[in-house]
Coordinates of C-alpha atoms and ligand atoms in Angstrom, one line a residue:
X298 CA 0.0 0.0 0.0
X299 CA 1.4 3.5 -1.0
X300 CA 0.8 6.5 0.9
X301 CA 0.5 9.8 -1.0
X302 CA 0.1 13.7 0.2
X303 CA -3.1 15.6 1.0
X304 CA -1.4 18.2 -1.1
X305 CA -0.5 16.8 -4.1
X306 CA -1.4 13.4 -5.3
X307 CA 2.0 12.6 -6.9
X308 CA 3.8 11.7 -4.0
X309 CA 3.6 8.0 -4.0
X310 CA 5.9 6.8 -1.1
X311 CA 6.0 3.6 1.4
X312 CA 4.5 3.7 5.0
X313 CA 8.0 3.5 6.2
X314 CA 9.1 6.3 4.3
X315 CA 6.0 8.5 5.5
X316 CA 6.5 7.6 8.9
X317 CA 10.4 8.6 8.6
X318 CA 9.5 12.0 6.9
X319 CA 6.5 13.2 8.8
X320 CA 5.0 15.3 6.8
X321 CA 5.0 16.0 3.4
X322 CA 7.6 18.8 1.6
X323 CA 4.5 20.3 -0.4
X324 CA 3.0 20.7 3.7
X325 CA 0.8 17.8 3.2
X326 CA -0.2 15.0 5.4
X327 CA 0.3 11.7 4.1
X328 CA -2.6 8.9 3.8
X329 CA -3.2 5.8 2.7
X330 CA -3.9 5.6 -0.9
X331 CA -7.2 3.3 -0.3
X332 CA -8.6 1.8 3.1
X333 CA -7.8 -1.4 3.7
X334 CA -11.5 -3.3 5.1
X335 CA -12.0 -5.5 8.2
X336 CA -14.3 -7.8 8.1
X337 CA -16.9 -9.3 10.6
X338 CA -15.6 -12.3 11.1
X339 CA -12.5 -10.6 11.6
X340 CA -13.8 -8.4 14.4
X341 CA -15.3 -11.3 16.1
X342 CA -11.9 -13.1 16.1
X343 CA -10.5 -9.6 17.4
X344 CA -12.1 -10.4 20.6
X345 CA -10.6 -13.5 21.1
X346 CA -7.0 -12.0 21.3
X347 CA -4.8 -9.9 23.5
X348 CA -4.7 -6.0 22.6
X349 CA -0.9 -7.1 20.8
X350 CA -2.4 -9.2 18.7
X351 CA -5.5 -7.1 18.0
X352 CA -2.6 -3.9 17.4
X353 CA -0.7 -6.3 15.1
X354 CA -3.7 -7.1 13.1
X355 CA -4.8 -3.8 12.4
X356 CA -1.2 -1.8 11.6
X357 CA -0.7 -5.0 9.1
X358 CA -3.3 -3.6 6.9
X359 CA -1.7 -0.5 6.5
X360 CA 2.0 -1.6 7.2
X361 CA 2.5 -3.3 4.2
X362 CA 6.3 -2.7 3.5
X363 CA 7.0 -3.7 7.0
X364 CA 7.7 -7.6 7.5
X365 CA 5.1 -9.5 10.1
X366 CA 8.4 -9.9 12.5
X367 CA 8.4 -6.2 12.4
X368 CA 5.4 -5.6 13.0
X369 CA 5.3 -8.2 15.6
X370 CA 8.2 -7.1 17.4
X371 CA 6.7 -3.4 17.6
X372 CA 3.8 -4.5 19.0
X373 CA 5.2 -6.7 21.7
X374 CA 7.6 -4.0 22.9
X375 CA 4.9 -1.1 22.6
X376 CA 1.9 -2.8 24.6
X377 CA 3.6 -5.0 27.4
X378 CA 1.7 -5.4 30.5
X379 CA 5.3 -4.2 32.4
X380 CA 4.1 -0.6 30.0
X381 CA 0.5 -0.8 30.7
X382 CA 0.0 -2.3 33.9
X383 CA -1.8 -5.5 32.4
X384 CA -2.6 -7.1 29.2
X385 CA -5.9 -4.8 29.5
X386 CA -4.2 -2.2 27.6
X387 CA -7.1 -0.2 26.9
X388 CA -9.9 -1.3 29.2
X389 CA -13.7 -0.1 28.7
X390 CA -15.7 0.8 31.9
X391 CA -19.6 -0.1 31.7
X392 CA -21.2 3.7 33.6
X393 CA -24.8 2.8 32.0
X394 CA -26.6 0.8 29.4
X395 CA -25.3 3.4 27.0
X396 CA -22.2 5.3 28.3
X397 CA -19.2 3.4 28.4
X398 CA -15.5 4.5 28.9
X399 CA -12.6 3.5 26.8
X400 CA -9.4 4.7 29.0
X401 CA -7.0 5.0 27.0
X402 CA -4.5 6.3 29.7
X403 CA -2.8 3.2 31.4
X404 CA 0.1 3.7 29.9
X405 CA 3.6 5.0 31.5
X406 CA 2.6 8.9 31.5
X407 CA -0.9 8.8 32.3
X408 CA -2.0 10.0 28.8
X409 CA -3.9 8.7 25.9
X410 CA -0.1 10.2 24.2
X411 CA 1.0 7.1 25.4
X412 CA -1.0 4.6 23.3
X413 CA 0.6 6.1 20.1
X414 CA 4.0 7.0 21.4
X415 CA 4.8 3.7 22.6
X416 CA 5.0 2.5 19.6
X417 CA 6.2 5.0 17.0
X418 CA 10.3 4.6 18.0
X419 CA 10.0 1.4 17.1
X420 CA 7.9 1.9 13.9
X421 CA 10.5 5.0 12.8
X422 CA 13.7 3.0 14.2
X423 CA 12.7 0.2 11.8
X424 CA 11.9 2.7 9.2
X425 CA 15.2 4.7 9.2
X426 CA 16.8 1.1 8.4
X427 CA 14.3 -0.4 5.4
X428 CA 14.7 3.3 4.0
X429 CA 18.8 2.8 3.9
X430 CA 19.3 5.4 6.2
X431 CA 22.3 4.8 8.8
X432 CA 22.6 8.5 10.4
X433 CA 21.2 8.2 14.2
X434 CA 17.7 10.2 14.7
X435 CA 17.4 13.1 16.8
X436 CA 14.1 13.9 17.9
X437 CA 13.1 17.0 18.8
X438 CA 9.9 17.8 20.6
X439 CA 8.1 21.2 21.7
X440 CA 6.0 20.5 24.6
X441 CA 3.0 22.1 26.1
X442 CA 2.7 19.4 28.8
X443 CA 1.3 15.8 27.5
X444 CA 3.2 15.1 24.0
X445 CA 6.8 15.5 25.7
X446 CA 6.8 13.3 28.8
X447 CA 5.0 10.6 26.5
X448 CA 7.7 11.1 23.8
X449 CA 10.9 10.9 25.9
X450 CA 9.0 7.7 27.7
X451 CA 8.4 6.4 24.0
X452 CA 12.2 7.2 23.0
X453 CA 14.1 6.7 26.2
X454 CA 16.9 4.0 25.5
X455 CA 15.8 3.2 22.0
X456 CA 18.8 2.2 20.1
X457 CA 19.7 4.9 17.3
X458 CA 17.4 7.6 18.5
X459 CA 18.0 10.4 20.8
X460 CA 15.2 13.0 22.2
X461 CA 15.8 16.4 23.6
X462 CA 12.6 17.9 24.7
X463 CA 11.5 21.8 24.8
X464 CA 8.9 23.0 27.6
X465 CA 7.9 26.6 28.3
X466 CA 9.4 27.2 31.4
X467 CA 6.1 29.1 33.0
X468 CA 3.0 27.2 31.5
X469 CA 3.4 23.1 32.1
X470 CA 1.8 22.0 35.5
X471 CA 4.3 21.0 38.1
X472 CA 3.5 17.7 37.9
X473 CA 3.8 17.6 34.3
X474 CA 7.3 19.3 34.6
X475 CA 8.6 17.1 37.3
X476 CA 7.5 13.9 35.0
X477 CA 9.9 15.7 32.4
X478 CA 12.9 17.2 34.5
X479 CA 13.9 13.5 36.2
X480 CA 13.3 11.5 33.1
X481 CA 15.4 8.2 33.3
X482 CA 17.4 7.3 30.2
X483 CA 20.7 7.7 28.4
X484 CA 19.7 9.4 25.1
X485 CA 17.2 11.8 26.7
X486 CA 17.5 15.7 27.3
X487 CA 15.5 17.8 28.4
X488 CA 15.4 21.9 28.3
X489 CA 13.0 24.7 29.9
X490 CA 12.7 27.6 27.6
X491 CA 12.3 31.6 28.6
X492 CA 9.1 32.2 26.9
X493 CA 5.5 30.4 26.4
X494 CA 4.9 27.5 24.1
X495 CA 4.5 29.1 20.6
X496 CA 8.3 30.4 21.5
X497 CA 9.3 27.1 22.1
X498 CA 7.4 25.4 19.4
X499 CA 8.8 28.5 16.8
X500 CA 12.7 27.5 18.3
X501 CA 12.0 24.4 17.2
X502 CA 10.8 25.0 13.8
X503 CA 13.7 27.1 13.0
X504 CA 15.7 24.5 13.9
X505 CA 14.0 21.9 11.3
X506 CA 13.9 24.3 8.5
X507 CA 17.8 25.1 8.8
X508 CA 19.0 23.8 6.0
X509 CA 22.6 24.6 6.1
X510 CA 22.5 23.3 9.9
X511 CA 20.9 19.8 9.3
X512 CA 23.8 18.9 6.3
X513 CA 26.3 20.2 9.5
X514 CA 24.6 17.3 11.7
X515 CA 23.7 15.1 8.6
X516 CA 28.2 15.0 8.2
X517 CA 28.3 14.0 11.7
X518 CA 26.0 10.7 11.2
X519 CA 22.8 12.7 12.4
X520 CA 19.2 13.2 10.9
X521 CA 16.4 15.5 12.8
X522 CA 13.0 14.2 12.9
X523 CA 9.5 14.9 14.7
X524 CA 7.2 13.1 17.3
X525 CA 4.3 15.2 16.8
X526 CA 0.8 14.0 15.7
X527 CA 0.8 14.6 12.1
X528 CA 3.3 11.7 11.8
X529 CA 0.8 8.7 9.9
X530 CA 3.2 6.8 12.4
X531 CA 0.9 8.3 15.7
X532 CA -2.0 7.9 14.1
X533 CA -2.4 4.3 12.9
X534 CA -1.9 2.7 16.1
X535 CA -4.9 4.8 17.3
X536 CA -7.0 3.2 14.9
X537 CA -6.7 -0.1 17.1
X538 CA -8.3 1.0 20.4
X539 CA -11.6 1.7 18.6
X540 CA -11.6 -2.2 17.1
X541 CA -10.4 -3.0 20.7
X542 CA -13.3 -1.3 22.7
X543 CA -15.8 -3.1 19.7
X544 CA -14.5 -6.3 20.2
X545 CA -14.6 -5.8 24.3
X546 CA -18.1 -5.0 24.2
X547 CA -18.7 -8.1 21.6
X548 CA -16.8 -10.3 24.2
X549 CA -18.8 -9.1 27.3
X550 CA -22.0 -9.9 25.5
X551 CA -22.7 -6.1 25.4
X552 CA -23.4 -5.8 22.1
X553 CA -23.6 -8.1 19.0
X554 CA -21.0 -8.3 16.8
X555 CA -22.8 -6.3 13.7
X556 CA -24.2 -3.7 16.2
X557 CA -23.6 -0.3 16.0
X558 CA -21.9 2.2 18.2
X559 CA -21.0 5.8 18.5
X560 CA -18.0 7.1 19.5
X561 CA -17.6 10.6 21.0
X562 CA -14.2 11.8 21.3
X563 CA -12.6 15.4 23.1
X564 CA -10.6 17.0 20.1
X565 CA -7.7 18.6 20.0
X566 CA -5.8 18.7 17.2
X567 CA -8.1 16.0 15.6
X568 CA -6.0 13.0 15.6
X569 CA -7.9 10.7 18.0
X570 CA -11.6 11.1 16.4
X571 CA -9.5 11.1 12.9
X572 CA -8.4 7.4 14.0
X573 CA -12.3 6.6 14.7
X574 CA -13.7 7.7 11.5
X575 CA -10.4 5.5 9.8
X576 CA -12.1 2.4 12.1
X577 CA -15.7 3.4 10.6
X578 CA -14.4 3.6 6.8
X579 CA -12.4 0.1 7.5
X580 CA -15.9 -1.6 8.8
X581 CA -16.6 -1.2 12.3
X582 CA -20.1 -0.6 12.8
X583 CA -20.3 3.0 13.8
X584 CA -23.0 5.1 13.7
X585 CA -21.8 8.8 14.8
X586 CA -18.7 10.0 15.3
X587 CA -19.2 13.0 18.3
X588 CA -16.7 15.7 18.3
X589 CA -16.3 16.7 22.0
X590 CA -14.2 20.8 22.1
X591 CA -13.8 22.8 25.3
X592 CA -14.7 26.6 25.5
X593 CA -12.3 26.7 21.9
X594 CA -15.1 25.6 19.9
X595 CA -13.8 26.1 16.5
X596 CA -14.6 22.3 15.3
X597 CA -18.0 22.4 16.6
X598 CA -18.4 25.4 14.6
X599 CA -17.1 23.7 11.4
X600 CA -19.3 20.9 11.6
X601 CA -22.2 22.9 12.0
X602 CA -21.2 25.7 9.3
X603 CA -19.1 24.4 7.3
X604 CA -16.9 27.2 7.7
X605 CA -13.2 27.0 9.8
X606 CA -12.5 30.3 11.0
X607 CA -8.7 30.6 13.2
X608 CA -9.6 34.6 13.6
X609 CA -11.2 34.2 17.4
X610 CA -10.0 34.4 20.9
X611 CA -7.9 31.5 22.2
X612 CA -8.9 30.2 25.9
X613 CA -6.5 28.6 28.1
X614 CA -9.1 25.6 29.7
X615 CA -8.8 23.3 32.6
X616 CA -8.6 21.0 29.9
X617 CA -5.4 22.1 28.2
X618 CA -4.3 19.5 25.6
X619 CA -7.8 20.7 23.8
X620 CA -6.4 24.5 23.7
X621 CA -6.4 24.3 20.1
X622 CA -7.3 26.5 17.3
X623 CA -5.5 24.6 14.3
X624 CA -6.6 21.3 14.0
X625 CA -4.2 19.4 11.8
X626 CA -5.5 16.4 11.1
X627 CA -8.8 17.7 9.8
X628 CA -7.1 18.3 6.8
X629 CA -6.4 14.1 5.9
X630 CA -10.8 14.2 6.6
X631 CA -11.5 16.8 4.3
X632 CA -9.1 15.0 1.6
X633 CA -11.3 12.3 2.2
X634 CA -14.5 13.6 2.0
X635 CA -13.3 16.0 -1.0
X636 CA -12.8 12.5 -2.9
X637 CA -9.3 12.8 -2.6
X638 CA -9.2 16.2 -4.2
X639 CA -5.4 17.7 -3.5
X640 CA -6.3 21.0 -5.7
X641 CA -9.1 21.6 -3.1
X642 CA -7.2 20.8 0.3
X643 CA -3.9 23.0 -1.1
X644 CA -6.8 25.8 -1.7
X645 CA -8.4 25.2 1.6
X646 CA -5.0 25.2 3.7
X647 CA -3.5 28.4 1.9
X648 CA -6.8 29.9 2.4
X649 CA -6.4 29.4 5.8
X650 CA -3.3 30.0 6.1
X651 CA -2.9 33.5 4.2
X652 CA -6.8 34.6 5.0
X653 CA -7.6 32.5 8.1
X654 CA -10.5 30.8 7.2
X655 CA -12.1 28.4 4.2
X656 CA -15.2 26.9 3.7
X657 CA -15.8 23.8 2.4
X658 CA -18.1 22.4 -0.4
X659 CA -21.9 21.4 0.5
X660 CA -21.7 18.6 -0.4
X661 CA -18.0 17.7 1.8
X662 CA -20.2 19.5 4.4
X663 CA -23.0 17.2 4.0
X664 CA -21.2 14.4 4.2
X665 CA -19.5 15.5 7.1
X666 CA -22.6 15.9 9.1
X667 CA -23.6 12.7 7.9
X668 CA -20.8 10.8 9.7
X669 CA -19.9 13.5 13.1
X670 CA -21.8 15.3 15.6
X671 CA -20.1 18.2 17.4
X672 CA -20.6 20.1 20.6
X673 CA -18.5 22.1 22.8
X674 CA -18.5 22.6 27.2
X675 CA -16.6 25.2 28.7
X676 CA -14.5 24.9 32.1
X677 CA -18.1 25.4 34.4
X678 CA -20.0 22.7 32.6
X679 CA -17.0 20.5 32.9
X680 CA -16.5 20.9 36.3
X681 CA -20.1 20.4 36.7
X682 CA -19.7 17.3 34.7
X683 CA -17.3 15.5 36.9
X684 CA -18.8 16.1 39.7
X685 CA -22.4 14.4 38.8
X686 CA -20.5 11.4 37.1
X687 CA -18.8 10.8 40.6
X688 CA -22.0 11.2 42.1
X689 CA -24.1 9.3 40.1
X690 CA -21.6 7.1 39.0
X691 CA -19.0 6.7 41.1
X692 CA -16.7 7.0 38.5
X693 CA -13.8 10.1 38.5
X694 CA -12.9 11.6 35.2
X695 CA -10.2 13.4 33.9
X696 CA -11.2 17.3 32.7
X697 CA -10.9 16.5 28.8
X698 CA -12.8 13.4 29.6
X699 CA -15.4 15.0 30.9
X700 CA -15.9 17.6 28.3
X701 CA -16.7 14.4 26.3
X702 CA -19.2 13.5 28.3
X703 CA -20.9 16.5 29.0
X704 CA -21.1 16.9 25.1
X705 CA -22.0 13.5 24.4
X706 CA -25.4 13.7 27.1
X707 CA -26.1 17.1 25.2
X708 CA -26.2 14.8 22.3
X709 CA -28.4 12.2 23.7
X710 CA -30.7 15.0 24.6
X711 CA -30.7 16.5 21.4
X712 CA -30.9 13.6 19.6
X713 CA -32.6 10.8 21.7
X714 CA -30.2 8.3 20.3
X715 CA -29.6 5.7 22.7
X716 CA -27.2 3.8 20.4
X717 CA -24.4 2.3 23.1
X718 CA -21.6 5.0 22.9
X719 CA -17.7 4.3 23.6
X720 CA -16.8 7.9 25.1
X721 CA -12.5 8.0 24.9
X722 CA -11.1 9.1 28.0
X723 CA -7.8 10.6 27.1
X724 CA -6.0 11.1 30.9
X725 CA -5.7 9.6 34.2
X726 CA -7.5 11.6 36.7
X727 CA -4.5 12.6 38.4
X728 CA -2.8 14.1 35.7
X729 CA -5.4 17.1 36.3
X730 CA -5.8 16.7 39.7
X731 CA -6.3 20.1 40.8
X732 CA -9.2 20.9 38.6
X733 CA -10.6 17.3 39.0
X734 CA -10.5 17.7 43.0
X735 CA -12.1 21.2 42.8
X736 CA -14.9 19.6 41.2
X737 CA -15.5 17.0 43.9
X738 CA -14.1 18.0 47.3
X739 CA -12.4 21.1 49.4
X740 CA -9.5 22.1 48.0
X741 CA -7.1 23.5 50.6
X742 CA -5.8 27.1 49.2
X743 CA -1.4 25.7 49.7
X744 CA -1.9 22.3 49.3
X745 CA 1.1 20.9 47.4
X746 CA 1.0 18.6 44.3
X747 CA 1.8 15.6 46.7
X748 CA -1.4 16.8 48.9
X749 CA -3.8 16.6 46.2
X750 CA -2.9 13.5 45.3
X751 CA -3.2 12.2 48.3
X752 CA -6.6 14.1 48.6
X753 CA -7.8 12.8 45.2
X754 CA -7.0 9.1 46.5
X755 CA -9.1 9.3 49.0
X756 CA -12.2 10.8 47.2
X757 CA -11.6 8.6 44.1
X758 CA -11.0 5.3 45.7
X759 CA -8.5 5.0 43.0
X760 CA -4.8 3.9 43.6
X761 CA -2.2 6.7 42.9
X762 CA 0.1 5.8 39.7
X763 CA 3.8 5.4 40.6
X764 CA 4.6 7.1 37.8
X765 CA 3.3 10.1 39.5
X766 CA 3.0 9.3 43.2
X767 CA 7.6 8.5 42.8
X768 CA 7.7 11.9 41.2
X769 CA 8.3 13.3 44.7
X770 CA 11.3 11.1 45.5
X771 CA 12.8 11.2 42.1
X772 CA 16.0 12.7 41.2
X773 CA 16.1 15.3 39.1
X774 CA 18.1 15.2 36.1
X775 CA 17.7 18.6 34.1
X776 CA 17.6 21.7 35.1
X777 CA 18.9 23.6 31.8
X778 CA 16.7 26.9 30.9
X779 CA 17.7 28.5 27.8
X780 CA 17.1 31.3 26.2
X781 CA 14.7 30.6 22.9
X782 CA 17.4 32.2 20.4
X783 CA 19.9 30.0 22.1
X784 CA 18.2 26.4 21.4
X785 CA 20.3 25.7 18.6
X786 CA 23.0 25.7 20.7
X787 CA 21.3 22.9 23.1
X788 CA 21.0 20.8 20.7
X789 CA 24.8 20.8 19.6
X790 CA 25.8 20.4 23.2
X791 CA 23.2 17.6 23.0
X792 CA 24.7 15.9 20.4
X793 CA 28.7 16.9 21.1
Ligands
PLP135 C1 -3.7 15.3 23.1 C2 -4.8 15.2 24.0 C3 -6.2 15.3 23.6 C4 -6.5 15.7 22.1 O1 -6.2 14.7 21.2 P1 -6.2 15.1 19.7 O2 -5.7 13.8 19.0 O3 -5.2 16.2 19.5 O4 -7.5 15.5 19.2 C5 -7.2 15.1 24.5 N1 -7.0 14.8 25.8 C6 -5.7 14.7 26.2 C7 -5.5 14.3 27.7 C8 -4.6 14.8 25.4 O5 -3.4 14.7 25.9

């Protein structure tokens, strides 16, 4: 199976060679030149294996330059139970006949992150070598909080790769900075930068497009490359949580296998629901695909208009990995639903990039509304949210899960469709736990991180994560701040 670009149809390249280059030089995102289909009978087997085997089943489809060893292997090392706890990778929670959980955050940094950058080093390490490419790979990652402590997790100790992450040096939670600043491994770095995340994420762009610098590394045996979510390499293994969750439910004798579901999703940059509607087009039996958005609402106003319009205020949410206002991966759904029209998308995307906004088609409109549902809950309703699915439930969610299922029961209002719905729940609880905790208890005003997890334990019932609870014993490795003109020069002591 070849891959080409959303931008220009031409490009006809392997999955390996997407996954090494990222994204496309014309600024395209690669896809899948057809959708490869899964079958019934195939689902139904699905629930008869372990989530490895399920993973392995699924990437094969679209891996198809990549031997089954490879693929195996990936798999193996990605989704062990010593990773995620258990063979459970990705375990679905029953809260009523309808709502059911898929938490997709029982991986090493209590993220949903984790489920696609578990794998990816060993999908691009295996990729670097069927492409002929012997130079080591330096990753480099701008973080706002979630992507880089799942990243350097992901990389840590991978033969031929090396990571040196980027963070804002006010605007990561302290818990989320801790998890980065006493990372374990031996090919990890990572550096706080003066400024806010745009700086950081601009530092690091600079850095990619320097031509005359990456030849300079390139002589020395190294090649820069990206862990970010517009790599076809983050978003395939997403693709197999939504075939897991189906074939859970079949298992459980929750459904029939034939049956269909929705699946309501909270959005950020449009990866995750992306990966759903990729599981509906291959043959799972889904019905609507909800699009969940905090108080930055700009997706639930493109599904309902039609239009996407950046020009608006951004928020900054209790629900942070949603503060989004440019949704990549919308662009491989419009290609899509544009019948694979590259003019189009290249119109679309310099629309928006030199006026701001585009609107699409009627008919790509139509068909969108066809498939999704949107909605949107700001920090109040989410709040709000979390506290009556504790109460009713006794369940505690995370803030962006939440969002999710505040918009999905707007939906089931709305809609009176009591079609069973798999609601992804994108963090551990305690990854937010300050806003989770002032949803359901007394806060005290000086309580330390440490405190409220402790607090949290006790009104959740549920057990800390080591991953988070060690933070406080940990040693820490990195304690670099640099200026953001001077991260060039971080990365060649890095590499020195
Ligand atoms: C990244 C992230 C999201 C958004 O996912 P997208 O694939 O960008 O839509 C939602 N919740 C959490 C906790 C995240 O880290």
């Amino acid at each position: 199976m070849y891959y080409q670009s959303t931008r220009d149809k031409g490009v006809k390249i392997s999955s390996a060679e997407a996954i090494k280059r990222g994204i496309s030089e014309d600024g395209g995102l690669f896809v899948p030149e057809s959708v490869p289909n899964v079958t019934l009978e195939e689902i139904k087997s699905l629930s008869e294996m372990k989530y490895t085997d399920r993973a392995y089943t699924i990437l094969s489809k679209f891996l198809t330059d990549y031997t089954s060893e490879e693929i195996k292997d990936c798999c193996t090392k990605a989704y062990s139970p010593a990773k995620f706890g258990s063979d459970d990778t990705a375990p679905v929670k029953k809260l009523s006949d309808t709502m059911h959980i898929l938490e997709l955050w029982h991986g090493p940094t209590c993220a949903f992150k984790d489920m696609a950058l578990q794998i990816l080093p060993h999908l691009l390490t295996k990729a670097v070598k069927k492409t002929g490419e012997n130079n080591e790979i330096v990753i480099l990652v701008a973080t706002s909080g979630d992507t880089g402590k799942a990243a350097l997790e992901g990389f840590k100790d991978v033969d031929g790769t090396r990571i040196q992450v980027y963070y804002p040096e006010t605007g990561v939670s302290e818990i989320q900075k801790l998890q980065m600043i006493t990372q374990e491994g031996n090919n990890v770095s990572v550096i706080a930068v003066k400024g806010n995340f745009d700086d950081a994420q601009t530092g690091v762009k600079k850095i990619f497009t320097d031509n005359e610098y990456k030849a300079e590394l390139a002589q020395k045996g190294y090649s820069l490359s990206s862990a970010n979510s517009i790599n076809w390499g983050r978003l395939v293994p997403q693709i197999v949580y939504y075939f897991s969750a189906y074939a859970d439910m079949v298992k459980n004798a929750e459904i029939s296998a034939g049956d269909e579901i929705n699946i309501c999703v909270p959005t950020g940059n449009f990866g995750n629901i992306l990966a759903a509607y990729y599981a509906k087009i291959m043959g799972l039996p889904v019905k609507k695909l909800i699009c969940a958005s905090n108080k930055n609402s700009v997706l639930t106003d493109f599904i309902t208009t039609g239009t996407y319009d950046k020009s608006r205020d951004f928020y900054t949410t209790i629900s942070p990995s949603m503060d989004i206002i440019i949704s990549s991966n919308l662009e491989r759904l419009l290609f899509i639903m544009s019948g694979c029209d590259d003019e189009l998308i290249s119109q679309y995307m310099k629309s928006l990039s030199e006026n701001g906004v585009y609107t699409v088609s009627e008919d790509i409109l139509a068909k969108i509304k066809s498939d999704f549902a949107a909605g949107c809950c700001d920090d109040e309703m989410t709040k709000a949210t979390i506290k009556e699915i504790k109460d009713k439930y006794n369940y505690t969610a995370d803030t962006h899960t939440a969002v999710a299922i505040k918009v999905y029961m707007d939906y089931v209002k709305a809609t009176s469709d009591t079609t069973k719905t798999v609601i992804a729940s994108t963090a551990n609880p305690y990854k937010f736990n300050k806003s989770v905790l002032e949803a359901v208890a007394q806060v005290p005003d000086n309580a330390d991180e440490f405190e409220l997890l402790d607090i949290l334990s006790k009104v959740s019932g549920l057990e800390i994560p080591d991953s988070l609870g060690g933070l406080k014993t940990k040693e820490i490795r990195f304690n670099t701040t640099c200026d953001k003109s001077m991260m060039k020069d971080e990365v060649s002591k890095f590499l020195a």
